Amino acid sequence: MITLRDYLRLLPKAELHCHFVSTLEPARLIALADQYGVALPTTDPDELFDYDDLADFLVAFRAATDVLRSPADLAQTAYDGVRAAVAAGNLLYREYGVNPQYFAQRGIGYTELLDPIRDGLRAAERDLGVGYRIVIAINRRESARAAVELVERMLEHPYPDVVALGQDDLTPKGTEDPGRFAEAYALAKRHGLKTTAHAGETETASAEDVRVALDVLGVDRIDHGYRVLDDPGLVARVREERVPFATTPVSTNVLSGWPLDPDHRIARMIRAGLNVSVSTDDGVFFRTDLGREYAEALHDFGIDAEGAKAIALAGIDGAFCDEDEKARLRADFTAGFLALDAALAP
Ligand code: ADE
Ligand code: ZN
């Protein structure tokens, strides 16, 4: 017999919102920073992983992108990140946000970045059976023109597993302003790419940012989206349209100080019947993993076994892989659920 917490940790999972750099393991992050002489904001792990808000965290995040320099650093990080996530939370599929603009600033080109990451992820898929796709993230600190050029790079170098456009960081004013990138999204969509956007995450964001992502950018999915709750009309619409929300519980606790309890915005989105999956966002920085997101955050939201299975399946519904892969994942999840249901203490 197993407890509900063990059940939640062992449940098969698909993760849709995971920034590649944040799959670095803490010891490797600190060792690589030392090797390359990269100044992290602090070398005290307690402070390195402690932030006032998103803007404060992004300082550490940008520094961490600088420790991944050689193809071997990138490929090994990719492979080891999958192995760790399988051990910590029974990961079966994951989508990675990769921000090439951070790397281009240091002379690492688009294909130089993508090739080794893909090598590592394909090796992990072969060895561990964990499928994946890559979402290219627009750096919101940079211009709308640079975002269009980024999509042009994607179209020049198509990869079968690089399937979508997203965004990260914040605008120079510290806002989300997703609509700034309308031209880049239109170009991506014309060429059949899927789309997502970080929206409705920060203190200054609003439900309007979520609406703009949906209506101006035409996204297929929303990353975060918590502010949607401030507009009941929009809540009704996204429930009706089954818009996928890739939420990240522990990150909201670290960056916004929201307690992980039944009144949390994500818990309320789930109770409102929205299409919610959960992810780590930035595991290394928020000292989380997918097992913890389920066994601690979902547990403390008051989610039971049936609710957790629905959230795990929402990770497949909202994924950007093809229907055949989704069907295989659903079959694997269902088999895993059956075994765990039989073991769950009554
Ligand atoms: N970069 C990494 N994590 C992020 C987040 N949650 N929001 C914006 N940019 C990010
Ligand atoms: Zn994110």
Coordinates of C-alpha atoms and ligand atoms in Angstrom, one line a residue:
M1 CA 0.0 0.0 0.0
I2 CA 1.2 3.5 -0.7
T3 CA 0.2 6.9 0.6
L4 CA -1.4 9.6 -1.5
R5 CA 1.9 11.5 -1.5
D6 CA 3.7 8.5 -2.9
Y7 CA 0.9 8.0 -5.4
L8 CA 1.2 11.6 -6.6
R9 CA 5.0 11.3 -6.9
L10 CA 4.9 8.0 -8.8
L11 CA 2.1 9.0 -11.2
P12 CA 3.2 9.1 -14.9
K13 CA 3.7 12.8 -15.9
A14 CA 4.1 15.1 -18.9
E15 CA 5.7 18.4 -18.3
L16 CA 4.9 21.3 -20.7
H17 CA 6.6 24.3 -19.1
C18 CA 10.3 23.7 -18.4
H19 CA 13.1 26.2 -19.3
F20 CA 16.0 24.1 -20.6
V21 CA 18.7 25.9 -18.6
S22 CA 16.8 25.2 -15.4
T23 CA 17.2 21.4 -15.8
L24 CA 20.8 21.9 -14.7
E25 CA 21.5 20.2 -11.5
P26 CA 22.6 22.6 -8.7
A27 CA 26.1 21.0 -8.3
R28 CA 26.7 21.2 -12.0
L29 CA 25.6 24.8 -12.2
I30 CA 28.0 25.8 -9.5
A31 CA 30.9 23.6 -10.9
L32 CA 30.5 25.0 -14.4
A33 CA 30.3 28.6 -13.1
D34 CA 33.5 28.0 -11.3
Q35 CA 35.2 26.3 -14.3
Y36 CA 34.3 29.2 -16.7
G37 CA 34.7 32.0 -14.1
V38 CA 31.0 33.0 -14.4
A39 CA 30.0 35.3 -11.5
L40 CA 26.7 34.1 -10.2
P41 CA 24.8 36.7 -8.1
T42 CA 26.1 34.7 -5.0
T43 CA 27.9 31.4 -4.4
D44 CA 25.9 30.7 -1.3
P45 CA 23.3 28.1 -2.5
D46 CA 20.8 29.4 0.0
E47 CA 20.9 32.9 -1.4
L48 CA 21.5 31.8 -5.0
F49 CA 18.1 30.0 -4.9
D50 CA 16.2 32.8 -3.0
Y51 CA 14.6 35.6 -4.9
D52 CA 12.4 38.7 -4.1
D53 CA 10.4 38.4 -7.4
L54 CA 10.6 37.4 -11.1
A55 CA 13.0 40.3 -12.0
D56 CA 15.4 39.3 -9.2
F57 CA 15.3 35.7 -10.3
L58 CA 15.9 36.6 -13.9
V59 CA 19.4 38.0 -12.9
A60 CA 20.4 34.5 -11.7
F61 CA 18.7 32.8 -14.7
R62 CA 20.6 34.9 -17.2
A63 CA 23.9 34.3 -15.4
A64 CA 23.2 30.5 -15.5
T65 CA 22.8 30.6 -19.3
D66 CA 26.4 31.7 -19.4
V67 CA 27.7 28.5 -17.8
L68 CA 26.5 26.3 -20.7
R69 CA 29.2 26.9 -23.3
S70 CA 30.5 23.7 -25.0
P71 CA 28.4 21.2 -27.0
A72 CA 29.2 18.7 -24.3
D73 CA 27.9 21.0 -21.5
L74 CA 24.6 21.3 -23.4
A75 CA 24.2 17.6 -24.4
Q76 CA 25.1 16.3 -20.9
T77 CA 22.7 18.8 -19.2
A78 CA 20.0 17.6 -21.5
Y79 CA 20.6 14.0 -20.8
D80 CA 21.1 14.2 -17.1
G81 CA 18.0 16.4 -16.7
V82 CA 15.8 13.7 -18.1
R83 CA 17.4 11.0 -15.9
A84 CA 16.8 13.2 -12.8
A85 CA 13.2 13.9 -13.7
V86 CA 12.4 10.3 -14.3
A87 CA 13.8 9.4 -10.9
A88 CA 12.1 12.3 -9.1
G89 CA 8.7 12.1 -10.6
N90 CA 8.2 9.5 -13.3
L91 CA 8.5 11.9 -16.3
L92 CA 7.3 10.4 -19.6
Y93 CA 7.3 13.4 -21.8
R94 CA 8.6 17.0 -21.6
E95 CA 8.6 20.2 -23.6
Y96 CA 11.6 22.6 -23.2
G97 CA 11.7 26.3 -23.6
V98 CA 15.0 27.3 -25.2
N99 CA 15.9 31.0 -25.6
P100 CA 18.5 31.3 -28.4
Q101 CA 18.9 35.1 -27.9
Y102 CA 20.7 34.6 -24.6
F103 CA 23.2 32.4 -26.3
A104 CA 23.6 34.4 -29.5
Q105 CA 24.8 37.3 -27.3
R106 CA 27.7 35.1 -26.4
G107 CA 28.5 34.0 -29.9
I108 CA 26.6 30.6 -29.8
G109 CA 24.5 30.4 -33.0
Y110 CA 21.1 28.9 -33.4
T111 CA 22.2 25.5 -34.7
E112 CA 25.3 25.4 -32.4
L113 CA 22.8 25.6 -29.6
L114 CA 20.1 23.3 -30.8
D115 CA 22.2 20.5 -32.2
P116 CA 23.8 19.4 -28.9
I117 CA 20.6 19.9 -26.9
R118 CA 18.8 17.7 -29.4
D119 CA 21.6 15.1 -29.3
G120 CA 21.2 14.8 -25.5
L121 CA 17.5 14.7 -25.5
R122 CA 17.4 12.1 -28.3
A123 CA 19.9 9.9 -26.4
A124 CA 17.7 10.2 -23.3
E125 CA 14.6 9.3 -25.4
R126 CA 16.4 6.2 -26.7
D127 CA 17.7 5.1 -23.3
L128 CA 14.9 6.2 -21.0
G129 CA 11.8 6.3 -23.3
V130 CA 11.0 10.0 -22.5
G131 CA 9.6 11.9 -25.5
Y132 CA 10.2 15.6 -25.9
R133 CA 9.6 18.7 -28.1
I134 CA 11.3 22.1 -28.1
V135 CA 9.6 25.5 -27.9
I136 CA 11.8 28.4 -29.0
A137 CA 11.4 31.3 -26.6
I138 CA 11.4 34.9 -27.7
N139 CA 13.5 37.0 -25.2
R140 CA 11.1 39.7 -24.2
R141 CA 14.0 42.0 -23.2
E142 CA 14.8 42.3 -26.9
S143 CA 13.0 44.0 -29.7
A144 CA 10.0 42.9 -31.7
R145 CA 12.3 43.0 -34.8
A146 CA 14.7 40.6 -33.2
A147 CA 11.8 38.2 -32.4
V148 CA 10.9 38.1 -36.1
E149 CA 14.5 37.4 -37.0
L150 CA 14.5 34.6 -34.5
V151 CA 11.4 33.0 -36.2
E152 CA 13.3 33.4 -39.5
R153 CA 16.2 31.4 -38.0
M154 CA 13.7 28.7 -37.0
L155 CA 12.3 28.6 -40.6
E156 CA 15.8 28.5 -42.1
H157 CA 16.8 25.5 -39.9
P158 CA 13.7 23.4 -39.4
Y159 CA 14.0 20.5 -37.0
P160 CA 11.2 17.9 -36.6
D161 CA 11.3 18.2 -32.8
V162 CA 11.4 22.1 -32.7
V163 CA 7.7 22.7 -33.0
A164 CA 6.6 25.9 -31.3
L165 CA 7.3 29.5 -30.5
G166 CA 7.0 30.9 -26.9
Q167 CA 8.5 33.7 -24.9
D168 CA 10.3 34.3 -21.6
D169 CA 12.1 37.0 -19.5
L170 CA 10.4 40.4 -19.3
T171 CA 10.3 43.6 -21.4
P172 CA 12.8 46.3 -20.5
K173 CA 10.1 48.0 -18.5
G174 CA 9.6 44.8 -16.5
T175 CA 6.2 44.1 -18.1
E176 CA 4.8 41.1 -20.0
D177 CA 3.2 43.0 -22.9
P178 CA 2.8 39.8 -25.0
G179 CA 1.2 41.7 -27.9
R180 CA 4.6 43.3 -28.8
F181 CA 5.5 40.1 -30.7
A182 CA 2.4 39.9 -32.9
E183 CA 4.4 39.9 -36.1
A184 CA 6.7 37.1 -35.0
Y185 CA 3.8 35.0 -33.9
A186 CA 1.9 35.6 -37.2
L187 CA 5.0 34.5 -39.1
A188 CA 5.4 31.3 -37.0
K189 CA 1.7 30.4 -37.4
R190 CA 1.8 30.9 -41.2
H191 CA 4.5 28.2 -41.3
G192 CA 2.6 25.8 -39.1
L193 CA 4.4 26.3 -35.8
K194 CA 2.5 25.9 -32.6
T195 CA 2.5 28.8 -30.1
T196 CA 2.4 29.6 -26.4
A197 CA 3.2 32.6 -24.3
H198 CA 4.0 33.5 -20.7
A199 CA 1.1 35.7 -19.7
G200 CA -0.7 36.7 -16.5
E201 CA 2.2 35.6 -14.3
T202 CA 3.6 38.7 -12.6
E203 CA 2.3 41.2 -10.0
T204 CA 1.8 43.9 -12.7
A205 CA 0.2 41.6 -15.2
S206 CA -3.6 41.3 -15.7
A207 CA -6.3 39.1 -17.3
E208 CA -5.9 41.4 -20.3
D209 CA -2.4 40.0 -20.9
V210 CA -3.9 36.5 -21.2
R211 CA -6.6 37.9 -23.5
V212 CA -4.0 39.6 -25.7
A213 CA -2.0 36.3 -25.9
L214 CA -5.2 34.5 -27.1
D215 CA -6.6 37.1 -29.4
V216 CA -3.6 39.1 -30.7
L217 CA -1.1 36.3 -30.8
G218 CA -3.6 33.5 -31.3
V219 CA -1.7 31.1 -29.0
D220 CA -2.5 27.4 -28.7
R221 CA -1.6 27.4 -25.0
I222 CA -0.9 29.8 -22.1
D223 CA 2.1 29.5 -19.7
H224 CA 1.1 30.5 -16.2
G225 CA -2.1 32.6 -16.8
Y226 CA -3.0 33.0 -13.1
R227 CA -4.5 36.5 -13.6
V228 CA -7.3 35.0 -15.8
L229 CA -9.2 34.6 -12.6
D230 CA -9.7 38.4 -12.4
D231 CA -12.0 38.3 -15.4
P232 CA -14.9 35.9 -14.9
G233 CA -16.0 36.4 -18.6
L234 CA -12.6 35.3 -19.7
V235 CA -12.6 32.3 -17.3
A236 CA -15.9 31.1 -18.9
R237 CA -14.4 31.5 -22.3
V238 CA -11.2 29.6 -21.7
R239 CA -13.2 26.8 -20.0
E240 CA -15.4 26.5 -23.0
E241 CA -12.5 26.6 -25.4
R242 CA -10.4 24.2 -23.3
V243 CA -7.4 26.5 -23.5
P244 CA -4.4 24.6 -22.0
F245 CA -2.7 26.4 -19.0
A246 CA 0.8 25.2 -18.2
T247 CA 1.1 26.3 -14.6
T248 CA 4.0 26.1 -12.2
P249 CA 3.0 25.9 -8.5
V250 CA 6.3 26.0 -6.6
S251 CA 7.6 28.9 -8.7
T252 CA 4.6 31.1 -7.6
N253 CA 5.4 30.3 -4.0
V254 CA 9.0 31.4 -4.5
L255 CA 8.5 34.4 -6.7
S256 CA 5.1 35.7 -5.5
G257 CA 5.0 34.3 -2.0
W258 CA 1.6 32.5 -2.6
P259 CA 1.0 29.8 -0.1
L260 CA 0.4 26.4 -1.6
D261 CA -3.1 25.9 -0.1
P262 CA -6.6 25.4 -1.5
D263 CA -7.1 29.1 -2.0
H264 CA -4.1 29.3 -4.4
R265 CA -4.9 30.7 -7.9
I266 CA -3.9 27.4 -9.5
A267 CA -6.2 25.4 -7.2
R268 CA -9.0 27.9 -8.0
M269 CA -8.3 27.5 -11.8
I270 CA -8.6 23.7 -11.4
R271 CA -11.9 24.0 -9.4
A272 CA -13.2 26.4 -12.1
G273 CA -12.8 23.5 -14.6
L274 CA -9.9 25.0 -16.6
N275 CA -7.6 22.8 -18.6
V276 CA -4.6 22.9 -16.2
S277 CA -1.4 21.0 -16.2
V278 CA 1.5 21.5 -13.8
S279 CA 5.2 21.9 -14.4
T280 CA 8.4 23.0 -12.6
D281 CA 9.3 26.1 -14.8
D282 CA 12.8 26.4 -13.3
G283 CA 13.5 23.3 -11.2
V284 CA 17.1 24.1 -10.2
F285 CA 16.3 27.7 -9.1
F286 CA 13.1 26.9 -7.2
R287 CA 14.5 23.7 -5.7
T288 CA 11.6 21.7 -7.1
D289 CA 11.0 18.7 -9.4
L290 CA 7.9 17.3 -11.0
G291 CA 7.5 14.8 -8.2
R292 CA 7.4 17.7 -5.7
E293 CA 4.9 19.7 -7.8
Y294 CA 2.5 16.8 -7.5
A295 CA 3.3 15.3 -4.1
E296 CA 3.6 18.6 -2.3
A297 CA 1.8 21.4 -4.3
L298 CA -1.1 19.5 -5.7
H299 CA -1.5 17.6 -2.4
D300 CA -1.6 20.9 -0.4
F301 CA -4.1 22.3 -2.9
G302 CA -6.4 19.5 -1.8
I303 CA -6.3 17.5 -5.0
D304 CA -7.1 13.8 -4.7
A305 CA -6.0 10.9 -6.8
E306 CA -8.8 11.4 -9.5
G307 CA -8.0 15.1 -9.7
A308 CA -4.3 14.4 -10.1
K309 CA -4.9 11.9 -12.9
A310 CA -6.9 14.5 -14.8
I311 CA -4.0 17.0 -14.4
A312 CA -1.5 14.5 -15.6
L313 CA -3.7 13.8 -18.7
A314 CA -4.0 17.5 -19.3
G315 CA -0.2 17.5 -19.8
I316 CA -0.8 15.2 -22.8
D317 CA -3.9 17.2 -24.1
G318 CA -1.9 20.5 -24.1
A319 CA 1.3 19.0 -25.6
F320 CA 2.6 20.0 -29.1
C321 CA 3.6 16.4 -30.2
D322 CA 1.6 14.6 -32.8
E323 CA -1.6 12.6 -32.2
D324 CA 0.2 9.2 -32.5
E325 CA 2.6 10.1 -29.7
K326 CA -0.3 11.4 -27.6
A327 CA -2.1 8.1 -28.1
R328 CA 0.9 6.1 -27.0
L329 CA 1.4 8.4 -24.0
R330 CA -2.3 8.0 -23.0
A331 CA -1.9 4.2 -23.1
D332 CA 1.2 4.4 -20.9
F333 CA -0.4 6.7 -18.5
T334 CA -3.5 4.6 -18.2
A335 CA -1.5 1.5 -17.5
G336 CA 0.5 3.4 -14.8
F337 CA -2.7 4.7 -13.2
L338 CA -4.2 1.2 -13.0
A339 CA -1.1 -0.1 -11.2
L340 CA -1.0 2.8 -8.8
D341 CA -4.8 2.8 -8.1
A342 CA -4.4 -0.8 -7.0
A343 CA -1.6 0.1 -4.6
L344 CA -3.2 3.2 -3.1
A345 CA -4.1 2.8 0.6
P346 CA -7.9 3.3 1.0
Ligands
ADE1 N1 12.5 32.6 -17.6 C1 12.6 31.5 -16.8 N2 11.5 31.3 -16.1 C2 10.6 32.4 -16.4 C3 9.3 32.7 -16.0 N3 8.6 32.0 -15.1 N4 8.8 33.9 -16.5 C4 9.5 34.6 -17.4 N5 10.7 34.3 -17.8 C5 11.3 33.2 -17.3
ZN2 ZN 8.4 30.0 -17.5

